[in-house]
Amino acid sequence: MSSECEVAMDKSVDLVDVVDVVVVGAGVAGLVAARDLVQGGAEVLVLEARDRVGGRLLNDELPDGAPIEVGGQWVGPGQDHVMALIKELGLRTYPTYADGEHIAEMGSYRSRYTGRIPRLNPLVLADIGQVQYRLDRLARHVAATDPWRAPRAMELDTQTFGTWLRKTAHTAGGRAFFRLVTEGVFSAEPEDMSALWAAFYVGGAGGLDALINTVGGAQQDRVVGGTQRIALRLAEELGDRVVLDAPVTDIDWQSSGVRIVTRSGRIVHARRAVVAVPPPLAARIRFTPGLPGDRDQLVQRMPMGRVIKVNVAYDEPFWRRAGLSGQANSTDRALGTVFDNTPFDGSPGVLVGFLEGRHADTGARMDFDERRAHVLKDLVGYFGPRARNPVAYLERDWAEEEYSRGCYGAFAVPGTLTRFGPALRKPVGPLHWAGTETATKWAGYMDGAAESGHRVAGEILPELS
């Protein structure tokens, strides 16, 4: 645990706390909610199951001790909540390296290009353009606050995004491109999710370009020192209000308040509770009385995406000397998306890549050496033989994390939003729901998590007074 933040550990089986609000989960959503509540005069306690704060934000170390993100890492234009938070906490951002030529592979065709659009078969490019136009137009008509009320909500929610793409794309190349995009954005396959969820997600970011672009998009900037510093700074402000190693097992609730029990037997009484964990994990907490059927059915239908994130370090960012940006994409390789992830000071050189969706399924079934060899083979394919000999190889399989069970976020399977969508944010008695999946914009991103934290604090403070 970084010295930047000192928090309490849950060691006592006899301890009973009485507060205004208890927050379950010390990711960005829970910490932002707690900070707003404290600033509003509430007495707050945050219970975190892990031995650290940050949730799906996590820094590791390179051989020279420099921090590197093995969890969520990018911020970009339009993400106003998280950008304001970074400024308030005294942190700085710097641009993702994007100078030079990018690499695009589609089947046997390989292109080195600059700008946004690779040089591909004109028919494929035209197909990609018309699919994106239709998706963006569709997304504009899906309200961020209640997508289940969209004019075509039922039509979209009763089919997978894969079905919609097969109807809309006219070329094999176009379909392959949008499969890669779906894996890169959702860490899932098009067949996994509702077309309505995909449209809602794209609309909440302001269009597909905002999700997939580096310059001007969601991958534009990084936080100096790694994004986990956001959570560490928030926890530092909250001090001993944050308790680690405190997995919540039971939440007893009634209209007047809640009684929460941790695995070690710690008991917290509060007037309100914020549950700020991913939907599948919220479903594993025992609620007494049981939650309303709509809420329970909702979380049963929101699985997490699956990704193995890999940082591969070299003595220097050798690809830059070859005129390459380090950004590469392939519709055929398991490591379908790669970026230059070199730290702020320029050393060592780091490439970050992702095994997403079905590729994460396959990769997780390999042993470590086989998976590492598979990743390095793809990097050599992109950047040449120098990629074969890294000085460090770091990976994180988020599906193996007990208190994440996947990344980047949860998504809705077909039929979920139109049947149970209103339960996503609706409080249940004294229980309030936070987390990036509940956001109206940038769901799945740090910005969505911050938005949700502000929202639940705004729900609770008037009730307390």
mmCIF file of C-alpha atoms in Angstrom, residues 207-372:
data_model
loop_
_atom_site.group_PDB
_atom_site.id
_atom_site.type_symbol
_atom_site.label_atom_id
_atom_site.label_comp_id
_atom_site.label_asym_id
_atom_site.label_seq_id
_atom_site.Cartn_x
_atom_site.Cartn_y
_atom_site.Cartn_z
ATOM 1 C CA GLY A 207 -20.256 8.964 -30.348
ATOM 2 C CA LEU A 208 -18.023 6.095 -31.401
ATOM 3 C CA ASP A 209 -15.042 8.307 -32.281
ATOM 4 C CA ALA A 210 -14.830 9.489 -28.678
ATOM 5 C CA LEU A 211 -14.568 5.879 -27.509
ATOM 6 C CA ILE A 212 -11.949 4.608 -29.958
ATOM 7 C CA ASN A 213 -9.721 7.618 -30.686
ATOM 8 C CA THR A 214 -6.504 8.506 -28.897
ATOM 9 C CA VAL A 215 -6.088 12.209 -29.691
ATOM 10 C CA GLY A 216 -9.451 13.795 -28.962
ATOM 11 C CA GLY A 217 -10.838 10.554 -27.549
ATOM 12 C CA ALA A 218 -11.024 8.403 -24.444
ATOM 13 C CA GLN A 219 -7.370 7.321 -24.683
ATOM 14 C CA GLN A 220 -5.928 10.831 -24.997
ATOM 15 C CA ASP A 221 -4.351 11.378 -21.561
ATOM 16 C CA ARG A 222 -2.776 9.571 -18.630
ATOM 17 C CA VAL A 223 -2.244 10.577 -15.003
ATOM 18 C CA VAL A 224 1.314 11.286 -13.911
ATOM 19 C CA GLY A 225 2.211 8.583 -11.402
ATOM 20 C CA GLY A 226 -0.657 6.309 -12.452
ATOM 21 C CA THR A 227 -4.409 6.550 -12.062
ATOM 22 C CA GLN A 228 -4.552 4.742 -8.725
ATOM 23 C CA ARG A 229 -3.236 8.001 -7.284
ATOM 24 C CA ILE A 230 -6.768 9.390 -7.736
ATOM 25 C CA ALA A 231 -8.109 6.841 -5.254
ATOM 26 C CA LEU A 232 -5.097 7.182 -2.964
ATOM 27 C CA ARG A 233 -5.518 10.958 -2.729
ATOM 28 C CA LEU A 234 -9.252 10.623 -2.051
ATOM 29 C CA ALA A 235 -8.579 8.051 0.678
ATOM 30 C CA GLU A 236 -5.900 10.283 2.140
ATOM 31 C CA GLU A 237 -8.489 13.045 2.524
ATOM 32 C CA LEU A 238 -10.935 10.644 4.171
ATOM 33 C CA GLY A 239 -8.315 9.244 6.564
ATOM 34 C CA ASP A 240 -9.525 6.633 9.037
ATOM 35 C CA ARG A 241 -13.030 6.802 7.608
ATOM 36 C CA VAL A 242 -11.744 4.231 5.075
ATOM 37 C CA VAL A 243 -11.452 0.684 6.423
ATOM 38 C CA LEU A 244 -9.632 -1.995 4.404
ATOM 39 C CA ASP A 245 -9.860 -5.789 4.535
ATOM 40 C CA ALA A 246 -13.556 -5.450 5.363
ATOM 41 C CA PRO A 247 -15.617 -7.536 2.911
ATOM 42 C CA VAL A 248 -19.309 -6.900 3.496
ATOM 43 C CA THR A 249 -21.314 -10.121 3.754
ATOM 44 C CA ASP A 250 -24.698 -8.946 5.058
ATOM 45 C CA ILE A 251 -26.857 -5.852 4.744
ATOM 46 C CA ASP A 252 -29.982 -5.776 6.908
ATOM 47 C CA TRP A 253 -32.209 -2.859 6.003
ATOM 48 C CA GLN A 254 -35.486 -1.203 6.767
ATOM 49 C CA SER A 255 -36.864 2.260 6.073
ATOM 50 C CA SER A 256 -35.103 3.768 9.086
ATOM 51 C CA GLY A 257 -31.597 2.538 8.292
ATOM 52 C CA VAL A 258 -29.165 -0.322 7.737
ATOM 53 C CA ARG A 259 -27.075 -2.779 9.696
ATOM 54 C CA ILE A 260 -23.992 -3.989 7.839
ATOM 55 C CA VAL A 261 -21.790 -6.945 8.819
ATOM 56 C CA THR A 262 -18.286 -7.627 7.510
ATOM 57 C CA ARG A 263 -16.648 -11.029 7.157
ATOM 58 C CA SER A 264 -14.691 -10.495 10.384
ATOM 59 C CA GLY A 265 -17.866 -9.647 12.311
ATOM 60 C CA ARG A 266 -17.572 -5.865 12.398
ATOM 61 C CA ILE A 267 -21.011 -4.233 12.556
ATOM 62 C CA VAL A 268 -21.948 -0.812 11.220
ATOM 63 C CA HIS A 269 -25.281 0.918 11.830
ATOM 64 C CA ALA A 270 -26.156 3.788 9.493
ATOM 65 C CA ARG A 271 -29.106 5.811 8.303
ATOM 66 C CA ARG A 272 -28.161 5.270 4.657
ATOM 67 C CA ALA A 273 -25.889 2.943 2.679
ATOM 68 C CA VAL A 274 -24.141 3.394 -0.653
ATOM 69 C CA VAL A 275 -23.384 0.135 -2.460
ATOM 70 C CA ALA A 276 -20.561 1.081 -4.834
ATOM 71 C CA VAL A 277 -19.445 -2.258 -6.251
ATOM 72 C CA PRO A 278 -20.041 -3.845 -9.686
ATOM 73 C CA PRO A 279 -23.526 -5.359 -10.153
ATOM 74 C CA PRO A 280 -22.368 -9.010 -10.053
ATOM 75 C CA LEU A 281 -20.596 -8.391 -6.732
ATOM 76 C CA ALA A 282 -23.565 -6.541 -5.253
ATOM 77 C CA ALA A 283 -25.589 -9.669 -6.033
ATOM 78 C CA ARG A 284 -23.287 -11.711 -3.767
ATOM 79 C CA ILE A 285 -24.118 -9.671 -0.659
ATOM 80 C CA ARG A 286 -26.904 -11.155 1.489
ATOM 81 C CA PHE A 287 -29.710 -8.592 1.883
ATOM 82 C CA THR A 288 -32.356 -8.950 4.587
ATOM 83 C CA PRO A 289 -35.109 -8.557 3.609
ATOM 84 C CA GLY A 290 -34.342 -9.619 0.069
ATOM 85 C CA LEU A 291 -34.182 -6.905 -2.559
ATOM 86 C CA PRO A 292 -37.169 -6.213 -4.820
ATOM 87 C CA GLY A 293 -37.436 -8.665 -7.676
ATOM 88 C CA ASP A 294 -36.610 -6.101 -10.378
ATOM 89 C CA ARG A 295 -33.338 -5.148 -8.704
ATOM 90 C CA ASP A 296 -32.331 -8.769 -8.199
ATOM 91 C CA GLN A 297 -33.247 -9.745 -11.750
ATOM 92 C CA LEU A 298 -31.262 -6.769 -13.066
ATOM 93 C CA VAL A 299 -27.968 -7.735 -11.448
ATOM 94 C CA GLN A 300 -28.390 -11.336 -12.559
ATOM 95 C CA ARG A 301 -28.333 -10.042 -16.141
ATOM 96 C CA MET A 302 -25.266 -7.782 -15.963
ATOM 97 C CA PRO A 303 -22.046 -9.825 -16.268
ATOM 98 C CA MET A 304 -18.571 -8.318 -16.297
ATOM 99 C CA GLY A 305 -16.383 -8.081 -19.362
ATOM 100 C CA ARG A 306 -13.184 -10.146 -19.438
ATOM 101 C CA VAL A 307 -9.683 -8.818 -20.078
ATOM 102 C CA ILE A 308 -6.079 -9.688 -19.389
ATOM 103 C CA LYS A 309 -4.002 -6.516 -19.476
ATOM 104 C CA VAL A 310 -0.315 -6.878 -20.305
ATOM 105 C CA ASN A 311 2.505 -4.321 -19.898
ATOM 106 C CA VAL A 312 5.743 -5.307 -21.626
ATOM 107 C CA ALA A 313 8.816 -3.190 -20.820
ATOM 108 C CA TYR A 314 11.994 -2.669 -22.894
ATOM 109 C CA ASP A 315 15.230 -0.775 -22.321
ATOM 110 C CA GLU A 316 13.894 1.982 -24.548
ATOM 111 C CA PRO A 317 10.829 2.690 -26.702
ATOM 112 C CA PHE A 318 12.609 1.316 -29.784
ATOM 113 C CA TRP A 319 9.508 1.557 -31.997
ATOM 114 C CA ARG A 320 9.695 5.339 -31.846
ATOM 115 C CA ARG A 321 13.061 5.307 -33.679
ATOM 116 C CA ALA A 322 11.370 3.292 -36.404
ATOM 117 C CA GLY A 323 8.791 6.040 -36.827
ATOM 118 C CA LEU A 324 6.023 4.105 -35.077
ATOM 119 C CA SER A 325 3.614 5.398 -32.453
ATOM 120 C CA GLY A 326 3.344 2.067 -30.661
ATOM 121 C CA GLN A 327 -0.364 1.942 -31.474
ATOM 122 C CA ALA A 328 -1.396 -1.222 -33.292
ATOM 123 C CA ASN A 329 -4.630 -3.065 -34.002
ATOM 124 C CA SER A 330 -5.426 -6.397 -35.597
ATOM 125 C CA THR A 331 -8.655 -8.198 -36.355
ATOM 126 C CA ASP A 332 -6.852 -11.565 -36.225
ATOM 127 C CA ARG A 333 -4.277 -11.410 -33.438
ATOM 128 C CA ALA A 334 -5.235 -12.269 -29.868
ATOM 129 C CA LEU A 335 -3.465 -9.081 -28.763
ATOM 130 C CA GLY A 336 -5.817 -6.999 -30.846
ATOM 131 C CA THR A 337 -5.037 -3.576 -29.361
ATOM 132 C CA VAL A 338 -1.637 -2.151 -28.352
ATOM 133 C CA PHE A 339 -0.524 1.316 -27.195
ATOM 134 C CA ASP A 340 2.730 2.969 -26.194
ATOM 135 C CA ASN A 341 2.512 2.973 -22.388
ATOM 136 C CA THR A 342 5.914 4.498 -21.634
ATOM 137 C CA PRO A 343 5.950 6.454 -18.343
ATOM 138 C CA PHE A 344 5.911 10.232 -18.188
ATOM 139 C CA ASP A 345 9.725 10.565 -18.047
ATOM 140 C CA GLY A 346 10.188 8.473 -21.226
ATOM 141 C CA SER A 347 11.877 5.410 -19.751
ATOM 142 C CA PRO A 348 11.719 2.461 -19.884
ATOM 143 C CA GLY A 349 9.824 1.826 -23.097
ATOM 144 C CA VAL A 350 6.510 0.076 -22.422
ATOM 145 C CA LEU A 351 3.929 -1.433 -24.731
ATOM 146 C CA VAL A 352 0.517 -2.212 -23.255
ATOM 147 C CA GLY A 353 -1.745 -4.756 -24.894
ATOM 148 C CA PHE A 354 -5.041 -6.437 -24.160
ATOM 149 C CA LEU A 355 -6.443 -9.932 -24.454
ATOM 150 C CA GLU A 356 -10.162 -9.159 -24.511
ATOM 151 C CA GLY A 357 -13.404 -11.104 -24.676
ATOM 152 C CA ARG A 358 -12.895 -14.524 -26.286
ATOM 153 C CA HIS A 359 -9.132 -13.937 -26.439
ATOM 154 C CA ALA A 360 -9.069 -13.486 -22.657
ATOM 155 C CA ASP A 361 -11.037 -16.733 -22.320
ATOM 156 C CA THR A 362 -8.405 -18.586 -24.337
ATOM 157 C CA GLY A 363 -5.452 -16.817 -22.722
ATOM 158 C CA ALA A 364 -6.665 -17.563 -19.197
ATOM 159 C CA ARG A 365 -6.589 -21.294 -19.970
ATOM 160 C CA MET A 366 -2.891 -21.152 -20.882
ATOM 161 C CA ASP A 367 -0.132 -21.380 -18.309
ATOM 162 C CA PHE A 368 1.912 -18.239 -17.697
ATOM 163 C CA ASP A 369 4.839 -19.152 -19.993
ATOM 164 C CA GLU A 370 2.571 -20.114 -22.882
ATOM 165 C CA ARG A 371 0.527 -16.935 -22.532
ATOM 166 C CA ARG A 372 3.661 -14.771 -22.337
#
